[in-house]
mmCIF file of C-alpha atoms and ligand atoms in Angstrom:
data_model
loop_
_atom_site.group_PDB
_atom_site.id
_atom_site.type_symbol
_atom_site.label_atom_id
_atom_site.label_comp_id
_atom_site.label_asym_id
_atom_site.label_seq_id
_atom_site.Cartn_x
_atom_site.Cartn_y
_atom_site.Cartn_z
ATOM 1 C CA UNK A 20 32.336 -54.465 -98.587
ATOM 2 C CA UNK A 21 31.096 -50.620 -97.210
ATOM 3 C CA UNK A 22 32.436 -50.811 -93.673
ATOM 4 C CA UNK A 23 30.002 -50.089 -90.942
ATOM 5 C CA UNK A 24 30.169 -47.179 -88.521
ATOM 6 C CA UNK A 25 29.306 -47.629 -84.844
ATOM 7 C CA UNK A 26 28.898 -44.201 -84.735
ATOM 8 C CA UNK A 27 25.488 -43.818 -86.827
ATOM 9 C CA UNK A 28 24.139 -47.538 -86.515
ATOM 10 C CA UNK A 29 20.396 -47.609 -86.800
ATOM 11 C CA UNK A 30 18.298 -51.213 -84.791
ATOM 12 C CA UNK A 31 15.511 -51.515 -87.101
ATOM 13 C CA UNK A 32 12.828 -53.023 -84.714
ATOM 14 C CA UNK A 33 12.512 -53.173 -81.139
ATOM 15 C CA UNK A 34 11.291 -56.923 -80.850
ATOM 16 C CA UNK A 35 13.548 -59.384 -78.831
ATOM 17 C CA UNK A 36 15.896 -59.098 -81.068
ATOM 18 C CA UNK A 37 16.406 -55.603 -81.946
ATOM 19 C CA UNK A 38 15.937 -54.486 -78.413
ATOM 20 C CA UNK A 39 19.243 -57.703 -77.497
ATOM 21 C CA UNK A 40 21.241 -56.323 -80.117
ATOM 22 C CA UNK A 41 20.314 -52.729 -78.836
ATOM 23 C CA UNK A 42 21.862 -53.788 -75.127
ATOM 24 C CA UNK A 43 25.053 -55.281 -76.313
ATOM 25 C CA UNK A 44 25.915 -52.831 -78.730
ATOM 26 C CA UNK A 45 24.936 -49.947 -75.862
ATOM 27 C CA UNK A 46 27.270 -52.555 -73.590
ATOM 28 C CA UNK A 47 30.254 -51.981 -75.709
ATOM 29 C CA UNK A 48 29.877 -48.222 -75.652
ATOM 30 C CA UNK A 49 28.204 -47.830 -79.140
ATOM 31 C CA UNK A 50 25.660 -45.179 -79.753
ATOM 32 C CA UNK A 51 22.953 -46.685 -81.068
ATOM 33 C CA UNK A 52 19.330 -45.417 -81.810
ATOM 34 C CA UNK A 53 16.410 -47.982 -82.264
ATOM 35 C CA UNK A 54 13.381 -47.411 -84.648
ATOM 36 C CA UNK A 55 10.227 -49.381 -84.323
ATOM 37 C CA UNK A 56 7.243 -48.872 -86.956
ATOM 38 C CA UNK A 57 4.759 -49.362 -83.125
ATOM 39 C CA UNK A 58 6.512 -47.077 -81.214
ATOM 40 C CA UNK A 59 8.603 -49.820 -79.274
ATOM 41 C CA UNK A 60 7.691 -53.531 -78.611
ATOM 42 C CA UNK A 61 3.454 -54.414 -78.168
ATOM 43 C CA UNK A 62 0.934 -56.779 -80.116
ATOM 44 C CA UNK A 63 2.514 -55.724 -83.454
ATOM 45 C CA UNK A 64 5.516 -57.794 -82.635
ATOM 46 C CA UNK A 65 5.519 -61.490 -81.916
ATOM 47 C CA UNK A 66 8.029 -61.386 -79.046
ATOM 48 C CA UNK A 67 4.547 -59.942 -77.125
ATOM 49 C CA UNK A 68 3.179 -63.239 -77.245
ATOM 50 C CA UNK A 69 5.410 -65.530 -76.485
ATOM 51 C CA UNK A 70 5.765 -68.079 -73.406
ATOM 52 C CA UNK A 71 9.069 -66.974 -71.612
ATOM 53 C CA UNK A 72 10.107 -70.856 -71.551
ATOM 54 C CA UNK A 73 14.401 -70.282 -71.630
ATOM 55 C CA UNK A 74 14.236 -74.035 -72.204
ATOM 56 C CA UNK A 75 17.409 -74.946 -74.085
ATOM 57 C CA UNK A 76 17.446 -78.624 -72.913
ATOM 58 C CA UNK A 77 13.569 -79.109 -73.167
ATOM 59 C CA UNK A 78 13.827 -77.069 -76.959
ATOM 60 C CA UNK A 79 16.800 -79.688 -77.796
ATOM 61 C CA UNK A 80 13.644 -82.272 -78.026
ATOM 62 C CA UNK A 81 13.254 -81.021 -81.447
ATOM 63 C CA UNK A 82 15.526 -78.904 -81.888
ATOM 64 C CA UNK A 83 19.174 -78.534 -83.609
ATOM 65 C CA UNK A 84 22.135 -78.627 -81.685
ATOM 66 C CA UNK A 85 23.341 -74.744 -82.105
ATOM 67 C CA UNK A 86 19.912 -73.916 -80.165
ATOM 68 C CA UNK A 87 20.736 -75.637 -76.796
ATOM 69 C CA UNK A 88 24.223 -74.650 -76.948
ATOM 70 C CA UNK A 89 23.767 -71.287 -77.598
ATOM 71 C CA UNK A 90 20.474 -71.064 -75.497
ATOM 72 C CA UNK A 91 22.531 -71.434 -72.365
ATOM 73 C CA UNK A 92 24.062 -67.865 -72.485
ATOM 74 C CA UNK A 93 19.649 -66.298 -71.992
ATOM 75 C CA UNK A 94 19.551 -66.996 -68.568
ATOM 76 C CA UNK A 95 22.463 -64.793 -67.322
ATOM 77 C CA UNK A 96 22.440 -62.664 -69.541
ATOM 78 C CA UNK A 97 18.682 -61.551 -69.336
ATOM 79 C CA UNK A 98 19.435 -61.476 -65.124
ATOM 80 C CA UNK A 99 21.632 -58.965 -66.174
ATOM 81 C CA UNK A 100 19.968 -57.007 -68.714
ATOM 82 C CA UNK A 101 16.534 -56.767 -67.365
ATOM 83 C CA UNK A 102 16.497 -58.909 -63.839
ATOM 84 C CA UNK A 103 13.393 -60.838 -64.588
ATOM 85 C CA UNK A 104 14.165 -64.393 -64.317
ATOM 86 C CA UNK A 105 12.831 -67.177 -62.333
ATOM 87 C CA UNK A 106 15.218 -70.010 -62.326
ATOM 88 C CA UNK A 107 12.876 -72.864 -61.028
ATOM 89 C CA UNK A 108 13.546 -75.333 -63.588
ATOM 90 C CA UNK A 109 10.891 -76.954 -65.898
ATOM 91 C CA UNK A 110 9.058 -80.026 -64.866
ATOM 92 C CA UNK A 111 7.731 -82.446 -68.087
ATOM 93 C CA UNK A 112 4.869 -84.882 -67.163
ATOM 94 C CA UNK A 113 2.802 -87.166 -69.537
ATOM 95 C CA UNK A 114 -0.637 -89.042 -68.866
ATOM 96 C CA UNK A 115 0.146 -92.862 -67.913
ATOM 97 C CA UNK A 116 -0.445 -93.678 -71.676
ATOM 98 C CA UNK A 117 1.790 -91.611 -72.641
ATOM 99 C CA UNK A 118 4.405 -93.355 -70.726
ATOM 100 C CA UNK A 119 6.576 -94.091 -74.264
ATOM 101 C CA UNK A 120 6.949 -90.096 -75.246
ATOM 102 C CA UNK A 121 8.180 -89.645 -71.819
ATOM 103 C CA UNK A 122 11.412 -92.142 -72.197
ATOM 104 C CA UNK A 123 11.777 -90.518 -76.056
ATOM 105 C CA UNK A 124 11.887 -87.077 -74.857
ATOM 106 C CA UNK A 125 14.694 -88.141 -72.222
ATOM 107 C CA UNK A 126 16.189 -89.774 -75.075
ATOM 108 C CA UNK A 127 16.518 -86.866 -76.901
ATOM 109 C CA UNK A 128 17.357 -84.722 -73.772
ATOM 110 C CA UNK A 129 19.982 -83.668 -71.646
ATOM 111 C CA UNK A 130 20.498 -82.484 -68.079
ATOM 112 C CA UNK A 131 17.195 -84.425 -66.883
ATOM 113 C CA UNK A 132 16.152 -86.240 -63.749
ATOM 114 C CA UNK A 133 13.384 -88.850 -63.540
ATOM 115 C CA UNK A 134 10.311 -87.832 -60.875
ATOM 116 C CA UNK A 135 8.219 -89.979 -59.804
ATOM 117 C CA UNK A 136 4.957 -89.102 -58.006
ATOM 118 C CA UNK A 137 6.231 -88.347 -54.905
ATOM 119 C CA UNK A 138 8.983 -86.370 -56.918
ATOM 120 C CA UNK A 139 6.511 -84.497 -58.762
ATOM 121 C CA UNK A 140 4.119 -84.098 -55.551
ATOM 122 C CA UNK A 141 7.120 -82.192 -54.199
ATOM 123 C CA UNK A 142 8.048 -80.189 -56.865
ATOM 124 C CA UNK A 143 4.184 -79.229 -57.450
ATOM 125 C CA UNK A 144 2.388 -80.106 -54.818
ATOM 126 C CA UNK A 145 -1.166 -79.161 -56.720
ATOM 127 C CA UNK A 146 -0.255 -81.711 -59.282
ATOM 128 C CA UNK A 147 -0.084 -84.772 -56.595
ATOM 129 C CA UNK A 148 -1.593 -88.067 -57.343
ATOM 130 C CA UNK A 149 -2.299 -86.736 -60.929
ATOM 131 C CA UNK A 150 1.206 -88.555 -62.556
ATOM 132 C CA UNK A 151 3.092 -91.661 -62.306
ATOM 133 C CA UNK A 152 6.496 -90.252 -63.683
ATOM 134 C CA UNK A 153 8.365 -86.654 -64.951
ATOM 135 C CA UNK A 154 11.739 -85.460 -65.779
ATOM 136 C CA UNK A 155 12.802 -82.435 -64.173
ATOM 137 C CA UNK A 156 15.142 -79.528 -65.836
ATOM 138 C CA UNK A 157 16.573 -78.046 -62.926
ATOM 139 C CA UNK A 158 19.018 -75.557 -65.216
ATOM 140 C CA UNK A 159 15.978 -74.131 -66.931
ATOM 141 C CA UNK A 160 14.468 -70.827 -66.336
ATOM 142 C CA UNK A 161 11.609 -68.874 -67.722
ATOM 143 C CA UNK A 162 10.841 -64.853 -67.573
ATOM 144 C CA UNK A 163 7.831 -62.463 -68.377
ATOM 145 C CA UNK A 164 8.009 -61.141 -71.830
ATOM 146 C CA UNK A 165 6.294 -58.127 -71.338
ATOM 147 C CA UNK A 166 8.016 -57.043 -68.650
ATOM 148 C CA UNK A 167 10.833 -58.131 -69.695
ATOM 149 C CA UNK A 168 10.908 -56.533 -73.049
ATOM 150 C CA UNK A 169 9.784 -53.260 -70.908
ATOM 151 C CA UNK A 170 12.369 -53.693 -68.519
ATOM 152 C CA UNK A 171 15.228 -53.680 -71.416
ATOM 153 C CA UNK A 172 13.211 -50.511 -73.037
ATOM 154 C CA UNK A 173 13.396 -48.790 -69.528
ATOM 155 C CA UNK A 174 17.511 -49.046 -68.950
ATOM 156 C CA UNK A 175 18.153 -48.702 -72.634
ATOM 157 C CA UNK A 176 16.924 -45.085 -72.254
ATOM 158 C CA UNK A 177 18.552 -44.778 -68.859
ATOM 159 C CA UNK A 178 21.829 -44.729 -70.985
ATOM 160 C CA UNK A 179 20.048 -42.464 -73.397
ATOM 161 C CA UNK A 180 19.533 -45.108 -75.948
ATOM 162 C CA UNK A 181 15.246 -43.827 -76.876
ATOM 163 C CA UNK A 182 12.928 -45.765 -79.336
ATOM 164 C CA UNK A 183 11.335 -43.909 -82.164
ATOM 165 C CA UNK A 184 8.287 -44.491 -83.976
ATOM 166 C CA UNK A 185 9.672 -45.024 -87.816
ATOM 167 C CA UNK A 186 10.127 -47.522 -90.738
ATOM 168 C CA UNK A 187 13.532 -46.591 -92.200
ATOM 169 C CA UNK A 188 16.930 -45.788 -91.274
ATOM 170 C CA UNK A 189 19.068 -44.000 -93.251
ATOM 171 C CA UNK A 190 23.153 -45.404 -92.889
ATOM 172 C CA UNK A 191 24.357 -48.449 -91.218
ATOM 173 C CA UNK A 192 21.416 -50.763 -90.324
ATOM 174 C CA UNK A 193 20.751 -54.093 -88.139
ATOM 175 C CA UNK A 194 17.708 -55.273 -89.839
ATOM 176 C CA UNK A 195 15.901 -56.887 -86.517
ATOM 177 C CA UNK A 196 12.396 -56.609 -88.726
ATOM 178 C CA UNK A 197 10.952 -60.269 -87.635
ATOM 179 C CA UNK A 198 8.669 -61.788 -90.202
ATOM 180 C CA UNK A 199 8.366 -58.156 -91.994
ATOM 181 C CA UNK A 200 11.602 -58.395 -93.336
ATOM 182 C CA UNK A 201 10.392 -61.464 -95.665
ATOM 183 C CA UNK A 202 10.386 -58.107 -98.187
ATOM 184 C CA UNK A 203 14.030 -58.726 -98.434
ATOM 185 C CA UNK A 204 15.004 -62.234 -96.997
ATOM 186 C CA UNK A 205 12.869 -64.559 -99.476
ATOM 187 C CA UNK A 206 13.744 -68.004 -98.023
ATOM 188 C CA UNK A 207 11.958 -66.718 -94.540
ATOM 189 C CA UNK A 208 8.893 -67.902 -93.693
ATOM 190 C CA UNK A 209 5.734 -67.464 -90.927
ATOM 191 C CA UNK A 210 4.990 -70.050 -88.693
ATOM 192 C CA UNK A 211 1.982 -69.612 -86.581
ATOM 193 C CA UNK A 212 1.694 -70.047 -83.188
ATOM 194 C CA UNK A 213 -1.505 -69.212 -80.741
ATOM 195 C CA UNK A 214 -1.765 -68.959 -77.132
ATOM 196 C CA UNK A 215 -4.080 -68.270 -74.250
ATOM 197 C CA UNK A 216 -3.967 -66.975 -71.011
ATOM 198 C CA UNK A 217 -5.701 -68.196 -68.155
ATOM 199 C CA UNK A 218 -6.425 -66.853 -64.689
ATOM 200 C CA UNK A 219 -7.281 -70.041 -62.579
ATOM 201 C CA UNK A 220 -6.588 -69.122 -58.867
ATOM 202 C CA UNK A 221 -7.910 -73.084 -58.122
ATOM 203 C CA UNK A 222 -4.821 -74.457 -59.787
ATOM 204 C CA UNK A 223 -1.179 -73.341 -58.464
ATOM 205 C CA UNK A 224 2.120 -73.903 -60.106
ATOM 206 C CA UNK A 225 5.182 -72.767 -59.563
ATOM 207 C CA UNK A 226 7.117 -73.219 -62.501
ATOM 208 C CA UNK A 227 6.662 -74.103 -66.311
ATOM 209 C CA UNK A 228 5.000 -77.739 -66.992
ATOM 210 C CA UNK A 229 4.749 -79.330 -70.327
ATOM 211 C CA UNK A 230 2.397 -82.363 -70.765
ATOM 212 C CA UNK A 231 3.682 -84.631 -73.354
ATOM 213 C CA UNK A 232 0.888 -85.710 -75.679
ATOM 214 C CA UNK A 233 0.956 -88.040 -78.523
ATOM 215 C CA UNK A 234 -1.251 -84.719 -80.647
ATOM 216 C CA UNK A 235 -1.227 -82.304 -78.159
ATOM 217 C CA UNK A 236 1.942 -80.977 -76.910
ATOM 218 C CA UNK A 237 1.074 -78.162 -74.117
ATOM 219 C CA UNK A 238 3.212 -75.991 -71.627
ATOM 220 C CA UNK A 239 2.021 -73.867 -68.890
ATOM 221 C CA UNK A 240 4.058 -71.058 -68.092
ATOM 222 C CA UNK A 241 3.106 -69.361 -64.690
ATOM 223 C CA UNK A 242 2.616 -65.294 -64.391
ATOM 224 C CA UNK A 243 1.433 -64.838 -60.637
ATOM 225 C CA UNK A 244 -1.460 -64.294 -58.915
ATOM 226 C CA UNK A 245 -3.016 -67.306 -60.653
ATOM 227 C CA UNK A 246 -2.219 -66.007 -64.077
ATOM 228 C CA UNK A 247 -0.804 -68.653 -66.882
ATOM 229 C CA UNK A 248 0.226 -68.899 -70.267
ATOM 230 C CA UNK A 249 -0.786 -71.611 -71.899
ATOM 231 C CA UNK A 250 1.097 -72.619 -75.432
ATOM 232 C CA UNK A 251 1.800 -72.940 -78.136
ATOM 233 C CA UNK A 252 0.782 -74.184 -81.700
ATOM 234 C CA UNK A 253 3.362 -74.583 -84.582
ATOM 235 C CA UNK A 254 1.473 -74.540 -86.831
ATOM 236 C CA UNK A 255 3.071 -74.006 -90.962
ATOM 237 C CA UNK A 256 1.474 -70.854 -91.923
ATOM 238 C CA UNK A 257 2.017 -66.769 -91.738
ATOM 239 C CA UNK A 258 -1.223 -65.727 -90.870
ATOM 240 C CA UNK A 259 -0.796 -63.598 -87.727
ATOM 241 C CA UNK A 260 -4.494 -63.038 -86.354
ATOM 242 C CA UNK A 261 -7.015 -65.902 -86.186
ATOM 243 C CA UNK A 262 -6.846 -68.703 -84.081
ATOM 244 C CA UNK A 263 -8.620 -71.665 -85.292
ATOM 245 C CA UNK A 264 -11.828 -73.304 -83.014
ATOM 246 C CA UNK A 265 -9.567 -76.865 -83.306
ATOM 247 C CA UNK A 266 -6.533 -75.210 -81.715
ATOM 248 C CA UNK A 267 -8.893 -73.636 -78.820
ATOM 249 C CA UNK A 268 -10.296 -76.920 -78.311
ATOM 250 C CA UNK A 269 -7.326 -78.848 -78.120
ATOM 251 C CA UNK A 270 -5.319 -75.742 -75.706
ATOM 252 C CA UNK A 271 -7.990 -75.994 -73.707
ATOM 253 C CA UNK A 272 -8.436 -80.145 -73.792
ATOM 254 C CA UNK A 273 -4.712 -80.555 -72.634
ATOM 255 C CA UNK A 274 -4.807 -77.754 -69.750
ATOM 256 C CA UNK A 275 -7.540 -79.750 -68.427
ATOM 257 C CA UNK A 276 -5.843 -82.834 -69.166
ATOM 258 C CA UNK A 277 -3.450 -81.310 -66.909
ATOM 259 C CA UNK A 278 -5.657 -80.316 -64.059
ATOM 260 C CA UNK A 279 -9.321 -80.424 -64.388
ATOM 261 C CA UNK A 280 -9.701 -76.884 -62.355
ATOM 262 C CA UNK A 281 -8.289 -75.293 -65.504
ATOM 263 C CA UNK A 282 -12.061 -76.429 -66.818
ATOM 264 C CA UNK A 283 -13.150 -73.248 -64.485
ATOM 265 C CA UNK A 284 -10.540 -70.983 -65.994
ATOM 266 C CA UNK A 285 -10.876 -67.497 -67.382
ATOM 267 C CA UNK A 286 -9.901 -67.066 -70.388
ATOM 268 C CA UNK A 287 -8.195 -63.592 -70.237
ATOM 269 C CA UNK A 288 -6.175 -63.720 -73.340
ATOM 270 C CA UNK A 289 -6.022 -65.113 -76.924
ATOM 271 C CA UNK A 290 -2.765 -64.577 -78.606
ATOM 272 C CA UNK A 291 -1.916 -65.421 -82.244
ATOM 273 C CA UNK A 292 1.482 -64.701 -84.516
ATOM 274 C CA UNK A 293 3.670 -66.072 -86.854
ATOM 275 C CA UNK A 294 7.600 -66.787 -85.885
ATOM 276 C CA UNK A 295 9.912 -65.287 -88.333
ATOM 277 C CA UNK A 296 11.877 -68.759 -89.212
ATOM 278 C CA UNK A 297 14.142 -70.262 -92.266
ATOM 279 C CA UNK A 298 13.659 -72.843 -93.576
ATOM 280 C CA UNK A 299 15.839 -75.643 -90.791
ATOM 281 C CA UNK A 300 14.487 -73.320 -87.816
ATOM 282 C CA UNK A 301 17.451 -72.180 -87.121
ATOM 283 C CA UNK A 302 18.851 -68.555 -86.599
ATOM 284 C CA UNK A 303 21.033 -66.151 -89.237
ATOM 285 C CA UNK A 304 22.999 -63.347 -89.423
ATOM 286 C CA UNK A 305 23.686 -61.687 -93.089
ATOM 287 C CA UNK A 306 25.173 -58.634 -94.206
ATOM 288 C CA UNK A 307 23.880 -57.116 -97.467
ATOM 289 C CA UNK A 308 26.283 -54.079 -97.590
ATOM 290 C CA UNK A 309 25.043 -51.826 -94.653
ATOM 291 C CA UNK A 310 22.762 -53.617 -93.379
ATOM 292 C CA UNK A 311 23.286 -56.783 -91.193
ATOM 293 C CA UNK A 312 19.970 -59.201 -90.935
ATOM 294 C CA UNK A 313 19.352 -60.663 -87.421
ATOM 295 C CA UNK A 314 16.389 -62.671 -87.981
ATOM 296 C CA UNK A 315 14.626 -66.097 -87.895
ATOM 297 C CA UNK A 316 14.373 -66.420 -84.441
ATOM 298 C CA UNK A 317 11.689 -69.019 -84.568
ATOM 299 C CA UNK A 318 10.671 -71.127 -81.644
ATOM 300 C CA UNK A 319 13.365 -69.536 -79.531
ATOM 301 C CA UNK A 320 13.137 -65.064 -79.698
ATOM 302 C CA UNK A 321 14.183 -65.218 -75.669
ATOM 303 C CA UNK A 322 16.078 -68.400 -76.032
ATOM 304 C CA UNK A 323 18.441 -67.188 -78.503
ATOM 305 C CA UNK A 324 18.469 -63.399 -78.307
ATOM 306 C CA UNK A 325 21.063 -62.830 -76.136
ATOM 307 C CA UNK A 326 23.598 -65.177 -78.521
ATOM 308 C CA UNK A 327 22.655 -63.255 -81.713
ATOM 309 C CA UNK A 328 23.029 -59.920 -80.028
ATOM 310 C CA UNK A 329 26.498 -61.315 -78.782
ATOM 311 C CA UNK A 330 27.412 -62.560 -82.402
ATOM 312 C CA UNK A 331 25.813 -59.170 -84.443
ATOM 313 C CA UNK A 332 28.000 -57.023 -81.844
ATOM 314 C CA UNK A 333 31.053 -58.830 -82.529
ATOM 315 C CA UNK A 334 30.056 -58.105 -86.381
ATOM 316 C CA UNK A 335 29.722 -54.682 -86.069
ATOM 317 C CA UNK A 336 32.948 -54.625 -83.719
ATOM 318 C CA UNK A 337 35.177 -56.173 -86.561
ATOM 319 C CA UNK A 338 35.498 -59.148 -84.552
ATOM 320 C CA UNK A 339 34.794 -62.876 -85.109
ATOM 321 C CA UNK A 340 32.437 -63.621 -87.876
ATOM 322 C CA UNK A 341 29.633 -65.242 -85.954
ATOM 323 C CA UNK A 342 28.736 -69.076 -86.041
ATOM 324 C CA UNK A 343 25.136 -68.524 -87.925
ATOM 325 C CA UNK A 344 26.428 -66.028 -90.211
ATOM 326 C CA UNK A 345 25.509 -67.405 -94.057
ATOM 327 C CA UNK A 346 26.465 -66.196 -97.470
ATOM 328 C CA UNK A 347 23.843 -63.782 -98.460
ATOM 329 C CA UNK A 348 22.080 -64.524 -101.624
ATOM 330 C CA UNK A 349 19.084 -62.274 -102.273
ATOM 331 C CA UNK A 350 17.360 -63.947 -105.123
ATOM 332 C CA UNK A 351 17.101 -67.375 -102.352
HETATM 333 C C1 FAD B 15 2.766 -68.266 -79.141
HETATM 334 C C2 FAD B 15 4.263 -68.089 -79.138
HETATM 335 C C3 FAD B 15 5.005 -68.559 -78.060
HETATM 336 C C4 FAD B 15 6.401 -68.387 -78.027
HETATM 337 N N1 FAD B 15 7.093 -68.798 -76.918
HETATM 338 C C5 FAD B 15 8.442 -68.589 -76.846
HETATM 339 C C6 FAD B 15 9.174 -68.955 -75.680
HETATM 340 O O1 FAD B 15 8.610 -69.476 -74.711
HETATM 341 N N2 FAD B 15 10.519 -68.719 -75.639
HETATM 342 C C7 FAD B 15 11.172 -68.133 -76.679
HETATM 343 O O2 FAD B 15 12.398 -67.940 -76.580
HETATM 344 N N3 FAD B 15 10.498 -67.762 -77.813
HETATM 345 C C8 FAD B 15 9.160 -67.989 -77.914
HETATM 346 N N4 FAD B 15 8.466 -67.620 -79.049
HETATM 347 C C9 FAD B 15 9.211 -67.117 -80.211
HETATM 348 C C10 FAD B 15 9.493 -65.638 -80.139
HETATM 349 O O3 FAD B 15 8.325 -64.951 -79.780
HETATM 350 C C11 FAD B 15 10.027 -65.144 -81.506
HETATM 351 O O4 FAD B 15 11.139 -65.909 -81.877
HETATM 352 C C12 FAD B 15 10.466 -63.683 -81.395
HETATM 353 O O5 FAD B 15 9.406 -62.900 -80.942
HETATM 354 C C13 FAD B 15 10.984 -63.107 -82.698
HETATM 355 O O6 FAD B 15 11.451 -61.828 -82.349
HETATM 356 P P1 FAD B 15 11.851 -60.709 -83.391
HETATM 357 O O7 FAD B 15 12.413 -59.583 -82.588
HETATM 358 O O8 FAD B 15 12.682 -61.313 -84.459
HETATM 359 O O9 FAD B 15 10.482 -60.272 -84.082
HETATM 360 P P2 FAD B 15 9.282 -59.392 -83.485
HETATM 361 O O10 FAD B 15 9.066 -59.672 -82.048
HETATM 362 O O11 FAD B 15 8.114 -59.593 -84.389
HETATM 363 O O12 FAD B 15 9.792 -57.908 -83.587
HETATM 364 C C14 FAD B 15 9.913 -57.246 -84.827
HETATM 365 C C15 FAD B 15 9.706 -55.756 -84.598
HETATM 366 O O13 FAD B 15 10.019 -55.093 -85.813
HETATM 367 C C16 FAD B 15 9.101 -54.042 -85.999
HETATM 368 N N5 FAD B 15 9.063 -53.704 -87.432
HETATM 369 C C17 FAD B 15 8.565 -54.431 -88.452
HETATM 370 N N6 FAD B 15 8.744 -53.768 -89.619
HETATM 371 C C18 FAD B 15 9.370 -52.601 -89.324
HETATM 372 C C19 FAD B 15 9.856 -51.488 -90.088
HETATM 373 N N7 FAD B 15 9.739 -51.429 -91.419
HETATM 374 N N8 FAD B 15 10.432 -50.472 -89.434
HETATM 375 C C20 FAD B 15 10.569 -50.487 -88.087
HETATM 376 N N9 FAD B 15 10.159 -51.503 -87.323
HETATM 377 C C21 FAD B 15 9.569 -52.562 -87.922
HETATM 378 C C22 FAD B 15 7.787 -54.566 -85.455
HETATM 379 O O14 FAD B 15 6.928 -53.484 -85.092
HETATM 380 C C23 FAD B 15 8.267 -55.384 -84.238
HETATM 381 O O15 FAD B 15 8.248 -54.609 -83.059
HETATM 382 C C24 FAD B 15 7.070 -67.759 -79.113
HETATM 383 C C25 FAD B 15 6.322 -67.283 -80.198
HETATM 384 C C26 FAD B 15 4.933 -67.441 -80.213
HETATM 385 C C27 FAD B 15 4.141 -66.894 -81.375
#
């Protein structure tokens, strides 16, 4: 196998993930240069849209084990890397009907406690007399994509690492193309997700709050001064720009479910993309020769980055083949 040079590596997309992998390999003293077909991370790349949520316990709901064992490391690591978390936990609720997919999501949780509605009245005071029962994820944290992903931009050039506006590398490559790189990984797939954001000074949370619903699943992701994201569809398809009048409808249903003053809310944003995911959600790492995939970030760009950037550095480094690392086999 053609051994890669840290010398002349090339991060092919500034998304999450190029722009992790970027960090850690500037961390360990490798020159690195990043190429983005936009000019750096915006709209064009999903990470833009995305809640924030660094949920690993709340994620483990659905999701594989690797996820919220490996989602632990975001936290510190984006503190360090771009100082833009908010550690105030993540507080589930679920109307009283609902009161069955509460006890199955602590089922399938960990590091919970039970709220009741004094519990919850404390934790969000707008939200009193509204539910009978919660769990609280005091570990959890959340951040500000945008600012996040701007923040990592801004002290990656501060050690002279720039992002230019390009399509190809020549050399060594980590392939951190999201969903584009389906050209070349053929068992990756799109799966849609829309959002909205609100501005709804009436209504004021502090942290992130999922509502459990039975067809409806819905977290609220706070952004100050009033601001929220509101999230997310999963929805099996690769479409990146339409969001359907259903998934509107039922965004919207659920935030007022939540609190009826998000029935006065602006709607400032509508977001729509598809996460780059194989086919059991969970991440990869390949190497095709010179060129080292970091992709199918799915549900969990933020979540996860921080891990793959670890494991791709180590890679690159000669160290420890990392944990998600498959056999490549192009014709998949
Ligand atoms: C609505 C929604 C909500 C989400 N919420 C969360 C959340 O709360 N927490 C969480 O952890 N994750 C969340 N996610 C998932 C997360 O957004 C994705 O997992 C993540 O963005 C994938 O990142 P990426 O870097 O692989 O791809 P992208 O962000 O798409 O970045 C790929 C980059 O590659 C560039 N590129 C493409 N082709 C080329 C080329 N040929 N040459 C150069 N550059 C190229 C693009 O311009 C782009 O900038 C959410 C996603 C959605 C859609």
């Amino acid at each position: 196998m053609p051994e890669l040079d840290p010398a002349g590596l090339t991060v092919l997309g500034a998304g999450v993930a190029g722009l992790a992998v970027a960090a850690e390999l500037a961390d360990r003293g490798v020159a690195v240069a990043v190429v983005d077909r936009g000019g750096g991370p915006g709209p064009h790349a999903c990470s833009w849209w995305a809640g924030g949520m660094l949920a690993p316990f709340c994620e483990g709901e659905n999701a594989e084990e690797p996820v919220v064992r490996l989602g632990r490391e975001a936290a510190d690591w984006w503190q360090r890397h771009a100082g833009t978390v908010r550690r105030d936990g993540t507080l589930v609720v679920a109307l009283g009907r609902d009161r069955a997919g509460l006890d199955c999501f602590a089922r399938r949780t960990e590091r919970h406690e039970a709220v009741d509605a004094a519990g919850i009245a404390a934790l969000e005071p707008d939200l009193a007399g509204r539910f009978r029962a919660g769990l609280f994820f005091r570990d959890e944290a959340r951040l500000d994509p945008r600012a996040t992903l701007s923040a990592i931009r801004a002290r990656l050039a501060t050690r002279g690492v720039a992002i230019r506006a390009g399509e190809t590398a020549e050399g060594a490559v980590i392939d951190c193309r999201g969903l584009a790189a389906r050209d070349a990984l053929a068992d990756l797939r799109g799966v849609k997700g829309e959002m909205l954001v609100l501005r709804c000074p009436d209504v004021a949370l502090t942290r992130t709050v999922r509502l459990l619903h039975p067809r409806i699943p819905l977290y609220v992701v706070p952004r100050g001064d009033g601001v929220y994201m509101v999230g997310a569809t999963t929805i099996e398809a690769g479409e990146r720009g339409r969001i359907t009048a259903r998934s509107l409808l039922e965004m919207l249903t659920a935030a007022y479910a939540l609190h009826p003053a998000f029935g006065e809310a602006e709607v400032v944003e509508i977001g729509v993309d598809a996460r780059p995911a194989f086919r059991d959600n969970l991440p990869r790492i390949r190497r095709r020769g010179r060129r080292i995939y970091v992709n199918g970030l799915y549900r969990h760009g933020f979540l996860l980055a921080p891990a793959m950037a670890r494991m791709a550095a180590d890679l690159v480094m000669g160290g420890e083949r990392p944990e998600v690392m498959d056999e490549d086999r192009p014709e998949r």
